[in-house]
Amino acid sequence: MEIEKNYRINSLFAFYQPLLTAKQNNYMQLYYGDDYSLGEIAEEFNVSRQAVYDNLRRTEKILEDYEGKLHLYQEFTARNDQADEIQSYVAANYPHDAKLNRLVAGLENLEEQ
């Protein structure tokens, strides 16, 4: 459960990071990206552990609110799932069609950019 939550928060952070304040960005990056503890972040910024914890929880809620309104992560995962299905179908049914395989690979590369 915790791993899934961390993955989701990291994914939302990747999409909505530019919408956060510098402080929110710093705390999120250190906690989720660099695996700092609450105490280490508190020491780094000369604040209490509780202040760091509260900021992280508020920021997580903000990220979830953005996703609830904009659906960028949800749509990204849906497109990736669809692209994977297309790629599997083409590989199974048209393995020797070079142009079709190139087009599917191009679609995959667009999503990664």
Coordinates of C-alpha atoms in Angstrom, one line a residue:
M1 CA 0.0 0.0 0.0
E2 CA 2.7 2.5 0.9
I3 CA 4.7 1.7 -2.2
E4 CA 1.6 2.3 -4.4
K5 CA 0.9 5.6 -2.6
N6 CA 4.6 6.8 -3.0
Y7 CA 4.5 5.8 -6.7
R8 CA 1.2 7.8 -7.2
I9 CA 2.5 10.8 -5.3
N10 CA 5.8 10.8 -7.3
S11 CA 3.8 10.5 -10.6
L12 CA 1.5 13.4 -9.6
F13 CA 4.5 15.4 -8.6
A14 CA 6.1 14.9 -12.0
F15 CA 3.0 16.3 -13.7
Y16 CA 2.1 19.1 -11.4
Q17 CA 5.5 20.2 -9.9
P18 CA 5.5 23.5 -11.8
L19 CA 2.3 24.5 -10.0
L20 CA 3.8 24.1 -6.5
T21 CA 5.7 26.7 -4.5
A22 CA 9.5 26.4 -4.1
K23 CA 9.1 25.2 -0.5
Q24 CA 6.6 22.5 -1.5
N25 CA 8.9 21.5 -4.3
N26 CA 11.9 21.2 -2.0
Y27 CA 10.1 19.2 0.6
M28 CA 8.5 16.8 -1.9
Q29 CA 11.8 16.3 -3.8
L30 CA 13.7 15.6 -0.6
Y31 CA 11.1 13.3 0.9
Y32 CA 9.8 11.4 -2.1
G33 CA 12.7 11.8 -4.5
D34 CA 15.7 11.7 -2.3
D35 CA 14.3 9.6 0.5
Y36 CA 15.1 12.0 3.3
S37 CA 13.3 11.5 6.6
L38 CA 11.1 14.1 8.2
G39 CA 13.9 14.9 10.7
E40 CA 16.5 15.4 8.0
I41 CA 14.3 17.8 6.1
A42 CA 13.4 19.6 9.3
E43 CA 17.0 20.0 10.2
E44 CA 17.8 21.2 6.6
F45 CA 15.2 24.0 6.8
N46 CA 15.4 24.7 10.5
V47 CA 11.8 23.8 11.2
S48 CA 10.0 21.2 13.3
R49 CA 9.3 17.6 12.0
Q50 CA 5.6 18.4 12.4
A51 CA 5.9 21.5 10.1
V52 CA 7.5 19.3 7.5
Y53 CA 4.9 16.6 7.9
D54 CA 2.0 19.1 7.7
N55 CA 3.5 20.7 4.6
L56 CA 3.9 17.3 2.9
R57 CA 0.3 16.3 3.6
R58 CA -1.0 19.6 2.4
T59 CA 1.0 19.3 -0.8
E60 CA -0.2 15.7 -1.4
K61 CA -3.8 17.0 -1.1
I62 CA -3.0 19.8 -3.5
L63 CA -1.6 17.3 -6.0
E64 CA -4.6 15.1 -5.7
D65 CA -6.9 18.2 -6.2
Y66 CA -5.0 19.1 -9.3
E67 CA -5.4 15.6 -10.6
G68 CA -9.1 15.6 -9.7
K69 CA -9.5 18.7 -11.9
L70 CA -7.1 18.2 -14.7
H71 CA -6.8 14.4 -15.0
L72 CA -3.3 14.6 -16.6
Y73 CA -1.9 11.5 -14.9
Q74 CA -5.1 9.5 -15.5
E75 CA -5.1 10.3 -19.2
F76 CA -1.4 9.6 -19.5
T77 CA -1.8 6.1 -18.0
A78 CA -4.9 5.4 -20.2
R79 CA -2.9 6.5 -23.3
N80 CA 0.0 4.3 -22.3
D81 CA -2.2 1.3 -21.7
Q82 CA -3.8 1.8 -25.1
A83 CA -0.4 2.2 -26.8
D84 CA 0.8 -1.0 -25.1
E85 CA -2.2 -2.9 -26.3
I86 CA -1.7 -1.6 -29.9
Q87 CA 1.9 -2.5 -29.7
S88 CA 1.2 -6.1 -28.6
Y89 CA -1.5 -6.5 -31.2
V90 CA 0.8 -5.3 -34.0
A91 CA 3.7 -7.5 -32.8
A92 CA 1.4 -10.5 -32.7
N93 CA -0.4 -10.0 -36.0
Y94 CA 1.9 -7.8 -38.1
P95 CA 5.4 -8.6 -37.0
H96 CA 6.9 -8.1 -40.5
D97 CA 5.2 -4.9 -41.3
A98 CA 8.1 -2.5 -40.9
K99 CA 6.2 0.7 -41.5
L100 CA 3.4 -0.2 -39.0
N101 CA 6.0 -1.2 -36.4
R102 CA 7.8 2.1 -37.0
L103 CA 4.6 4.1 -36.6
V104 CA 3.7 2.3 -33.3
A105 CA 7.3 2.9 -32.0
G106 CA 6.8 6.6 -32.9
L107 CA 3.6 6.7 -31.0
E108 CA 5.4 5.3 -27.9
N109 CA 8.2 7.8 -28.3
L110 CA 5.7 10.7 -28.3
E111 CA 4.3 9.6 -25.0
E112 CA 7.8 9.6 -23.4
Q113 CA 8.5 13.2 -24.4

